[in-house]
Short mmCIF file of C-alpha atoms in Angstrom, two decimals:
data_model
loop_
_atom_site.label_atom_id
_atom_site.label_comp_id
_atom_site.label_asym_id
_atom_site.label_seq_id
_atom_site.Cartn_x
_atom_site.Cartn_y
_atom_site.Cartn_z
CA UNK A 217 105.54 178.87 -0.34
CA UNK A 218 108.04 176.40 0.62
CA UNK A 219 105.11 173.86 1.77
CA UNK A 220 104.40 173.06 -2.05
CA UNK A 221 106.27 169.84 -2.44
CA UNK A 222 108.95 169.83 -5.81
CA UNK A 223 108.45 173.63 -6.17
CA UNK A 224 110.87 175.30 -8.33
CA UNK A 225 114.26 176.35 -7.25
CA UNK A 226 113.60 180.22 -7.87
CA UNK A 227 110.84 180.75 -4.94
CA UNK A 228 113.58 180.20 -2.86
CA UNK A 229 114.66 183.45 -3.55
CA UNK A 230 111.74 185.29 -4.22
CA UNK A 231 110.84 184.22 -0.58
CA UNK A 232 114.04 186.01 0.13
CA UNK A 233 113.27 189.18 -2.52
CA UNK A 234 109.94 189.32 -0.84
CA UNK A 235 111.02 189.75 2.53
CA UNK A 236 113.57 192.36 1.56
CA UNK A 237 110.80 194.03 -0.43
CA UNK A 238 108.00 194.16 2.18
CA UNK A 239 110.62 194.99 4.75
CA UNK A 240 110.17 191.73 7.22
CA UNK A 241 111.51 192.36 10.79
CA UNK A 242 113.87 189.70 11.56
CA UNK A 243 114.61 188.94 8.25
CA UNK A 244 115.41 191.88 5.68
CA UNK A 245 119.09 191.13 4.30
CA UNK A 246 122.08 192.90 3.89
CA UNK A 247 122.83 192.69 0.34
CA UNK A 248 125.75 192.40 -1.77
CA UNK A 249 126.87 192.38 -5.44
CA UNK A 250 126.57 188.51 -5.57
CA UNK A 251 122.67 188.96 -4.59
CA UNK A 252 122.72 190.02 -8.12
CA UNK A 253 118.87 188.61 -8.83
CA UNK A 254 117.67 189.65 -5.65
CA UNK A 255 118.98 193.51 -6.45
CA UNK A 256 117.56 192.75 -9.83
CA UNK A 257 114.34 192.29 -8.26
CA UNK A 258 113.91 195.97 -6.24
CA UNK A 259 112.69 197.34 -9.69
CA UNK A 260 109.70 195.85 -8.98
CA UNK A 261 109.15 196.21 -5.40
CA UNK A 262 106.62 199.22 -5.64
CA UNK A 263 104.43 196.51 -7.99
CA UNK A 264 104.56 193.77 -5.24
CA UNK A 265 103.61 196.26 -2.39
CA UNK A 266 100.75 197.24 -4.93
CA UNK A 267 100.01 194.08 -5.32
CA UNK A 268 99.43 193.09 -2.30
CA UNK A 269 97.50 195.83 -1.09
CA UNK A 270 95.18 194.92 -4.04
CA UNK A 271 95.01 191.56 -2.94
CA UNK A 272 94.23 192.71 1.33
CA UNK A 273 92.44 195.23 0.67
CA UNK A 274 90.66 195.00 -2.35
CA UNK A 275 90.37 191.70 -3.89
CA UNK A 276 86.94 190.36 -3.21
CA UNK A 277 87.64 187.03 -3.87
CA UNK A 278 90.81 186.52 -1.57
CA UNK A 279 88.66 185.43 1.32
CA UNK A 280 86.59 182.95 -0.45
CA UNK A 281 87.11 178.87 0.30
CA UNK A 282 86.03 176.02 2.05
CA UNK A 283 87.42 174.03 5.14
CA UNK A 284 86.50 171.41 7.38
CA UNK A 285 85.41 172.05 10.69
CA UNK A 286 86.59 169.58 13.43
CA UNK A 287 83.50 167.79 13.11
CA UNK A 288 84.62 166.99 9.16
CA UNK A 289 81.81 169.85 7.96
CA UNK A 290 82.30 172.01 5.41
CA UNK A 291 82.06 176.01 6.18
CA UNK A 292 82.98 178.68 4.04
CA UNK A 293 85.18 181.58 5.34
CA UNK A 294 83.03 184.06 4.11
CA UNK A 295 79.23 183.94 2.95
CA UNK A 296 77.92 182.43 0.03
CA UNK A 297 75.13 185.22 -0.12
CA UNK A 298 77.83 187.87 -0.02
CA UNK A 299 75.98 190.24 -2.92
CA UNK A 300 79.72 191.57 -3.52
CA UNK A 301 80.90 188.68 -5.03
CA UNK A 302 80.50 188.07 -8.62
CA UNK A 303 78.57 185.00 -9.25
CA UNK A 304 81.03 183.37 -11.73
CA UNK A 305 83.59 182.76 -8.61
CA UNK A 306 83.47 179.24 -6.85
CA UNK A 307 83.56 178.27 -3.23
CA UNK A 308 87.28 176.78 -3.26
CA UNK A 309 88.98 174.09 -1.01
CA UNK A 310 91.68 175.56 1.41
CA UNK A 311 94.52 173.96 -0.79
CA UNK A 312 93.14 175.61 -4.07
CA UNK A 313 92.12 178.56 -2.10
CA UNK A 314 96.50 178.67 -0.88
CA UNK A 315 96.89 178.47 -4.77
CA UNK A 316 94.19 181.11 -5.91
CA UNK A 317 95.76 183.53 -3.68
CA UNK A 318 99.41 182.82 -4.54
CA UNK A 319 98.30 183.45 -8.45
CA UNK A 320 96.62 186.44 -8.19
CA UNK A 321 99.12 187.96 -6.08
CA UNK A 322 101.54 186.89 -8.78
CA UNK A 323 99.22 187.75 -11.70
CA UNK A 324 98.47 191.56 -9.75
CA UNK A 325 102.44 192.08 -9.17
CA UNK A 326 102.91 191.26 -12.90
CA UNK A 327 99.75 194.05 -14.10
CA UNK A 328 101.64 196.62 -11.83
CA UNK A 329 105.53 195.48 -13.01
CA UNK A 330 104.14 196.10 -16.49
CA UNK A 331 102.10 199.75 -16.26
CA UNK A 332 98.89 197.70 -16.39
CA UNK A 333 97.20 200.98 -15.27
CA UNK A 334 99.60 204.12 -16.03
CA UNK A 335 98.41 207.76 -16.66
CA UNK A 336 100.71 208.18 -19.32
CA UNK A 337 100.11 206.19 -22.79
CA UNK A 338 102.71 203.46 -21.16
CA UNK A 339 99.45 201.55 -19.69
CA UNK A 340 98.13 198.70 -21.07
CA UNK A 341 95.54 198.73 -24.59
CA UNK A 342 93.01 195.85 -23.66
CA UNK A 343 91.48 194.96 -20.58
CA UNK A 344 93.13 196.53 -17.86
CA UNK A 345 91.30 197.63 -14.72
CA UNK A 346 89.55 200.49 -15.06
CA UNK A 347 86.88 200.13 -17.89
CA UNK A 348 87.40 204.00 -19.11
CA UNK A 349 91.29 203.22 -20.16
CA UNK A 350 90.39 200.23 -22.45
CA UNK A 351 88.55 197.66 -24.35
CA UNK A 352 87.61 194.96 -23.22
CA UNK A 353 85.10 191.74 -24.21
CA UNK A 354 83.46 192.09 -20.33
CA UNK A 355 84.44 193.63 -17.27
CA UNK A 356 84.73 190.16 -15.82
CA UNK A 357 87.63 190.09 -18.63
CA UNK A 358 89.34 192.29 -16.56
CA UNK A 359 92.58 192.35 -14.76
CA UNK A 360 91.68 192.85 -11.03
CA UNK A 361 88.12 192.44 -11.82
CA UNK A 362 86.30 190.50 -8.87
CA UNK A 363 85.75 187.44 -11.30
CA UNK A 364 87.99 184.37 -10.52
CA UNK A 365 91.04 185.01 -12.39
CA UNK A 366 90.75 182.38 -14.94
CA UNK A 367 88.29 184.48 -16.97
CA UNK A 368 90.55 187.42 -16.98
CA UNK A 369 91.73 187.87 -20.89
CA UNK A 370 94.33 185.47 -22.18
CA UNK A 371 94.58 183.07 -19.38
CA UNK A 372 92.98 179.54 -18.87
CA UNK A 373 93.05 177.16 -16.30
CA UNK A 374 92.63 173.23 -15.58
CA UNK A 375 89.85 171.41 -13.20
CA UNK A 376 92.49 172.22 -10.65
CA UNK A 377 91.90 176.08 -11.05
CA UNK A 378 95.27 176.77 -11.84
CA UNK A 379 96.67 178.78 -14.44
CA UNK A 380 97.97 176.74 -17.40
CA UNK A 381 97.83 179.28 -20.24
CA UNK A 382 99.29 183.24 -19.98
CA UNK A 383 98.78 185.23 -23.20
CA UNK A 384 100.00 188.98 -22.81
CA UNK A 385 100.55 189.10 -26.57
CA UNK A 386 99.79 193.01 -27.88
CA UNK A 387 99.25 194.60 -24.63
CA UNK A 388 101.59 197.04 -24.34
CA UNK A 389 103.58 196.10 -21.64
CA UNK A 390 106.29 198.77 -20.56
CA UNK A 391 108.96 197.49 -18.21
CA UNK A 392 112.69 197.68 -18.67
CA UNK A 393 113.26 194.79 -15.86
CA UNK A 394 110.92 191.82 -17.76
CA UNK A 395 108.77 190.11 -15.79
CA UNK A 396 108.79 190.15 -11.98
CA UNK A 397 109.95 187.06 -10.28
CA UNK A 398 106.56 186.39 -8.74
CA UNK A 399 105.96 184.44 -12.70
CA UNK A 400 107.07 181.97 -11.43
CA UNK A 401 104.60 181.28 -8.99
CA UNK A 402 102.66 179.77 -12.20
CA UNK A 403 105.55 177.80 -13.17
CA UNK A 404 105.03 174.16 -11.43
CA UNK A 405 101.70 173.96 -13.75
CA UNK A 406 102.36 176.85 -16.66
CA UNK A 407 101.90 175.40 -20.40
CA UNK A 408 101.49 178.65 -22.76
CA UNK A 409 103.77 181.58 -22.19
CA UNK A 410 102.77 184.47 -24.24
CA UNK A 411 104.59 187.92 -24.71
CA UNK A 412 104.76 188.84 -28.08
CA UNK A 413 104.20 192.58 -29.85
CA UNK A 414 105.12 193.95 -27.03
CA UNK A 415 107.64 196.42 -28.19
CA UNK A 416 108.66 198.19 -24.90
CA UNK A 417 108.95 195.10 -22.94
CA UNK A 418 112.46 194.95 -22.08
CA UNK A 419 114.84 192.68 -19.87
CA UNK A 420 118.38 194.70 -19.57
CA UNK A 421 120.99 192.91 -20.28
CA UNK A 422 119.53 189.45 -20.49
CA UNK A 423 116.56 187.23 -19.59
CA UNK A 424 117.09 185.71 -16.22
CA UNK A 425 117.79 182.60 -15.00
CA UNK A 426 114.89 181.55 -13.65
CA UNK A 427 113.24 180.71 -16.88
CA UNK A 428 114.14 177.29 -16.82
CA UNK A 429 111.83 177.24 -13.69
CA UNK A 430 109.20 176.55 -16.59
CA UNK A 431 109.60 172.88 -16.71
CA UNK A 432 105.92 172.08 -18.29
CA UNK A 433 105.97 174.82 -20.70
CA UNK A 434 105.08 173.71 -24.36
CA UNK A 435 104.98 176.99 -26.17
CA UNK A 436 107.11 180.12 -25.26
CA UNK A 437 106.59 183.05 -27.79
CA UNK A 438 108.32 186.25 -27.10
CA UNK A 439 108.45 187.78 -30.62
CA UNK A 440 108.82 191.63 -31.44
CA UNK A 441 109.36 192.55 -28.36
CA UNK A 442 111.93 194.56 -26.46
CA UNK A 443 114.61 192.06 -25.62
CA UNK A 444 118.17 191.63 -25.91
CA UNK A 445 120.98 189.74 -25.00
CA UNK A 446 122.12 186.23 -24.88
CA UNK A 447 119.63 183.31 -23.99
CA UNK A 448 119.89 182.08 -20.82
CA UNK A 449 121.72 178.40 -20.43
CA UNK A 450 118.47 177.90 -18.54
CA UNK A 451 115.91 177.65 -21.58
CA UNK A 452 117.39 174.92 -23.29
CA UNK A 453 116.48 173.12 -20.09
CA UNK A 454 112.69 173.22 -20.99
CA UNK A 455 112.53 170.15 -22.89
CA UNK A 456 108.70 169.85 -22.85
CA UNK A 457 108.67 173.28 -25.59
CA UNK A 458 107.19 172.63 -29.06
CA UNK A 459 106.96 175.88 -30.09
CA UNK A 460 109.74 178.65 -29.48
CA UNK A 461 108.80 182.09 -31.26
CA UNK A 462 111.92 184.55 -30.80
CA UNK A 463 111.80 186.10 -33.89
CA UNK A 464 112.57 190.35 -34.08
CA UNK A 465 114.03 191.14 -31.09
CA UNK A 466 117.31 191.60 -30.65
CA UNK A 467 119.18 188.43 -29.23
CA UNK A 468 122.67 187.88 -29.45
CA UNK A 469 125.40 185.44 -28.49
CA UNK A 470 125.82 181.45 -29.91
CA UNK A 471 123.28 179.35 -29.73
CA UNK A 472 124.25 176.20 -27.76
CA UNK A 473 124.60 172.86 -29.20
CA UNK A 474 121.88 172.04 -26.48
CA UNK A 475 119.25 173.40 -28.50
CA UNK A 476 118.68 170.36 -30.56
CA UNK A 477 120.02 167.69 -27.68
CA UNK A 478 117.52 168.94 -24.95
CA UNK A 479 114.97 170.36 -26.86
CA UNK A 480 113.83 167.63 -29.04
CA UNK A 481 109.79 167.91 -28.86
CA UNK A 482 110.18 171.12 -31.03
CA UNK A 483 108.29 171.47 -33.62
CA UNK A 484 108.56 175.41 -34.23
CA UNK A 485 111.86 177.09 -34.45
CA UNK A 486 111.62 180.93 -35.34
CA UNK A 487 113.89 183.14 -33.91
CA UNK A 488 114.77 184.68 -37.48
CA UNK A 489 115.64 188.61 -37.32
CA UNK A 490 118.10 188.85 -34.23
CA UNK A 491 121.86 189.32 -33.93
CA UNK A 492 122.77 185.22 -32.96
CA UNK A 493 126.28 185.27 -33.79
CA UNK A 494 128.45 181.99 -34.86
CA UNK A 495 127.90 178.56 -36.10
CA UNK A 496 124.67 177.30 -36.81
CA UNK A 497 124.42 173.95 -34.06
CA UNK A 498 124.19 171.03 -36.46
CA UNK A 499 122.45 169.58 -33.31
CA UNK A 500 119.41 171.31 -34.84
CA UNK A 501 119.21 168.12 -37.30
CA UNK A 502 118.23 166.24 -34.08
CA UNK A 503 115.23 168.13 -34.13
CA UNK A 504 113.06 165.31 -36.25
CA UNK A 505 109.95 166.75 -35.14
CA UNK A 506 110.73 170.00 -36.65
CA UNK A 507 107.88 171.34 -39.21
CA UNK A 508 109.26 174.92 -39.16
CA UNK A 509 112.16 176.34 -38.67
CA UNK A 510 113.44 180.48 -39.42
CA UNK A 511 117.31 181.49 -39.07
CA UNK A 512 117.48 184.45 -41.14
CA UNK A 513 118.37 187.79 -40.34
CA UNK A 514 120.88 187.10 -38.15
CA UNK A 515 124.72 187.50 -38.46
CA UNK A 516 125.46 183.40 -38.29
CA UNK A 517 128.91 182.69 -39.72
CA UNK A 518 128.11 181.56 -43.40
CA UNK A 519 129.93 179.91 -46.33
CA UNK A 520 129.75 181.83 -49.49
CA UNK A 521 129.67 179.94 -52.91
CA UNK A 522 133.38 181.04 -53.54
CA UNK A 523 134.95 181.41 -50.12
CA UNK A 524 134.94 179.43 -46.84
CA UNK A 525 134.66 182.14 -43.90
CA UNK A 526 136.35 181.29 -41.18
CA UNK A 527 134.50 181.58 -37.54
CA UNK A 528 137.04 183.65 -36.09
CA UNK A 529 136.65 186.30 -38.91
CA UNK A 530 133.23 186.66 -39.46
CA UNK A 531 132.75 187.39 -35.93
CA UNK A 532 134.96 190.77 -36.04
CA UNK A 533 133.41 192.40 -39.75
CA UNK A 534 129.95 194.21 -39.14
CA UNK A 535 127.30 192.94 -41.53
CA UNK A 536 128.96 189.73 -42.16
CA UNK A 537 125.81 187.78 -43.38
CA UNK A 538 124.50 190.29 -45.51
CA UNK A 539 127.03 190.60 -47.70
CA UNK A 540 127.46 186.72 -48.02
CA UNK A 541 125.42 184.51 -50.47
CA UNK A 542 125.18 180.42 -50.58
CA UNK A 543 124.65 178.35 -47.46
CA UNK A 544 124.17 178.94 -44.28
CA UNK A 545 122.85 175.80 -42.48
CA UNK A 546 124.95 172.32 -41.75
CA UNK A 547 123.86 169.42 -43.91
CA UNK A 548 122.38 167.75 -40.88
CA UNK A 549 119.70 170.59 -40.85
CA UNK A 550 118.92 170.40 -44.37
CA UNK A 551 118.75 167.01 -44.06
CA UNK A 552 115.51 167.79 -42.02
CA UNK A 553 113.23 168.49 -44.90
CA UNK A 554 113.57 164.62 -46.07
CA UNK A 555 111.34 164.53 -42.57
CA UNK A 556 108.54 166.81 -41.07
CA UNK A 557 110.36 169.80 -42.15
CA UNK A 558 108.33 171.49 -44.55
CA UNK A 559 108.56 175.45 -43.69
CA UNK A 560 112.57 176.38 -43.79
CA UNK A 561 113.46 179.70 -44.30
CA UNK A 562 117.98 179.84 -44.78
CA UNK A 563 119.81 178.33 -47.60
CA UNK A 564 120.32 175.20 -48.52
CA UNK A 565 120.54 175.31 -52.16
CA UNK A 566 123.69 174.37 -53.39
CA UNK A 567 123.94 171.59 -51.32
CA UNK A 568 125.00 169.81 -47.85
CA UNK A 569 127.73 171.23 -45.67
CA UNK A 570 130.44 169.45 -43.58
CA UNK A 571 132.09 170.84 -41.16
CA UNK A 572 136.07 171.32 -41.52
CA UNK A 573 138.36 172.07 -38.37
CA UNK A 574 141.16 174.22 -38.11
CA UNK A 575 143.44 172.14 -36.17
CA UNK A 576 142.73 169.07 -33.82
CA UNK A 577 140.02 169.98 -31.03
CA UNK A 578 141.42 166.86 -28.91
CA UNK A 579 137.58 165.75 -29.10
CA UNK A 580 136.91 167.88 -26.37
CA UNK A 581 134.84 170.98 -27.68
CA UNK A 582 131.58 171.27 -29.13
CA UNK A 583 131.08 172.00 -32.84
CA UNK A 584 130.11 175.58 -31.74
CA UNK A 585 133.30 176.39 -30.24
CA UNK A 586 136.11 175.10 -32.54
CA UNK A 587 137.28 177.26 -35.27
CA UNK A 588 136.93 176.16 -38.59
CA UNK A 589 134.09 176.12 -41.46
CA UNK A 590 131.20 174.98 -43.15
CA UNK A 591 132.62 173.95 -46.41
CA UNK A 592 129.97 172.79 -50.00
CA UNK A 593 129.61 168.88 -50.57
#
């Protein structure tokens, strides 16, 4: 993998998690505590090993491309006339052929991660592999069908027949370990990262690092789903996002004052119904593209009409938003709907808020970690 030029930091160590997976003499570590994502990564070594016996032994397409001969004429690896083959799949150039087999080996390990095909009613409801389990629009729709991988269900490609779009929304996908790392083997040209309504789609204790590996991606939804946690430092990396659907799961933590620094292309900010704890960024009023944006439902420290509620406070009493009325948002985020804002679900009724320190910060901290309050202009 390592001959892709500018390819993200992560395969570095799924080239490692791979090796340690498929048990490669010479190479196979000896792990330790600090290998923590590598470690992470043995929950899904029986779906790699899967995987890739799909993709050897199964997968008619894997042997299908074109290459020059040494006399600079084109021959194909395995015949056109092959009545095997479906008909939809194109003779492919040996550098798109390196990438067509990287993708489905990435898009296979992620069926099998996920209980794509499971005996139990933890497999997938649409268009998994075998046509008796579930629907589907075509068998060419299918995951692990012989058709060329961009007309499996919910992914689309570019001229460069790569993936650039990856729906999973509503497809049941069971794993308590998210995704494997082999996602990110779509990363360098990913656009559309769908997971939502995926209830049993879980991540332990966080989402992992290597999320920020998705540089290009515009739209990220992961709503209703299984996942908890804090957000990685990672995502508010992927400044290309517009859309960032979070909503009813059950995140935690602060959000980072880096959400409306590095993210400022969004234009869809829902991530209402979690547990996000403490002060509301005011860097969310640099978000000028914003058209809609959902806070709600979580337990972000508030001012009440009577009583300023100090951060320190509301962070120790259980149920400290619900039982708190007036605003919620800084005045630079209200300030918002004087531009593209026109969908804002939190409180801005009885006015702007300023922010009031308790003490002198020294100018050192960020807004989100000083103590102190929003207090009503």
């Amino acid at each position: 993998m390592s001959q892709f030029e500018n390819h993200p930091a992560s395969w570095n160590t799924l080239a490692a998690v791979m090796e340690e997976s498929f048990g490669v003499q010479g190479t196979t570590q000896i792990l330790n505590e600090n290998d923590h994502e590598i470690l992470q990564e043995r929950h899904h070594d029986h779906a790699r090993q899967k995987a890739l016996r799909w993709l050897s032994h199964e997968d008619q397409t894997s042997l299908i491309y074109s290459a020059d001969d040494s006399n600079g004429n084109s021959r194909n690896s395995q015949s056109e006339n092959d009545n095997n083959i479906n008909n939809s799949t194109k003779i492919l150039t040996e550098v798109q052929h390196e990438h067509h087999l990287l993708q489905r080996y990435a898009l296979a390990t992620i069926y099998f991660a996920t209980s794509g095909t499971s005996e139990s009613s933890s497999s997938w409801t649409s268009c998994a592999a075998s046509p008796s389990n579930t629907p589907c629009e075509s068998d060419t729709s299918r995951y692990l069908s012989p058709s060329t991988h961009l007309q499996w269900e919910g992914i689309n490609g570019n001229k460069d027949k790569v993936v650039t779009w990856l729906d999973l929304s509503s497809r049941n996908l069971t794993s308590n370990y998210f995704l494997p790392m082999e996602v990110t083997l779509l990363a360098p040209w990913l656009q559309l990262l769908w997971l939502s309504e995926n209830p049993y789609l879980e991540a332990g204790n966080n989402l992992p690092e290597w999320m920020g590996d998705f540089g290009n991606l515009i739209s990220l939804s992961m709503y209703r789903t299984g996942l908890a946690g804090p957000l990685p430092d990672s995502l508010y990396e992927l400044s290309k996002l517009t859309s960032l659907r979070l909503y009813k799961n059950r995140f935690s933590g602060r959000l980072l004052e880096e959400i409306g620094d590095k993210l400022s292309n969004l234009k869809w900010l829902w991530i209402h119904e979690n547990e996000f704890t403490g002060v509301v960024p005011s860097s969310i009023g640099n978000l000028v593209q914003l058209e809609g944006l959902t806070l709600h439902g979580n337990r972000f420290n508030v001012l009440s009409v009577d009583n300023a509620v100090n951060e320190e406070e509301s962070d120790e009493g259980e149920g400290a938003q619900e039982n708190l009325k007036g605003n919620v948002l800084p005045r630079e985020v209200c300030a918002l709907r004087k531009k593209k804002l026109v969908h804002l679900w939190g409180d801005c009724e009885d006015g702007s808020l300023e922010w009031i320190e308790n003490g002198d910060s020294g100018g050192s901290e960020s807004k989100s970690e000083m103590k102190g309050y929003y207090k009503v202009l």
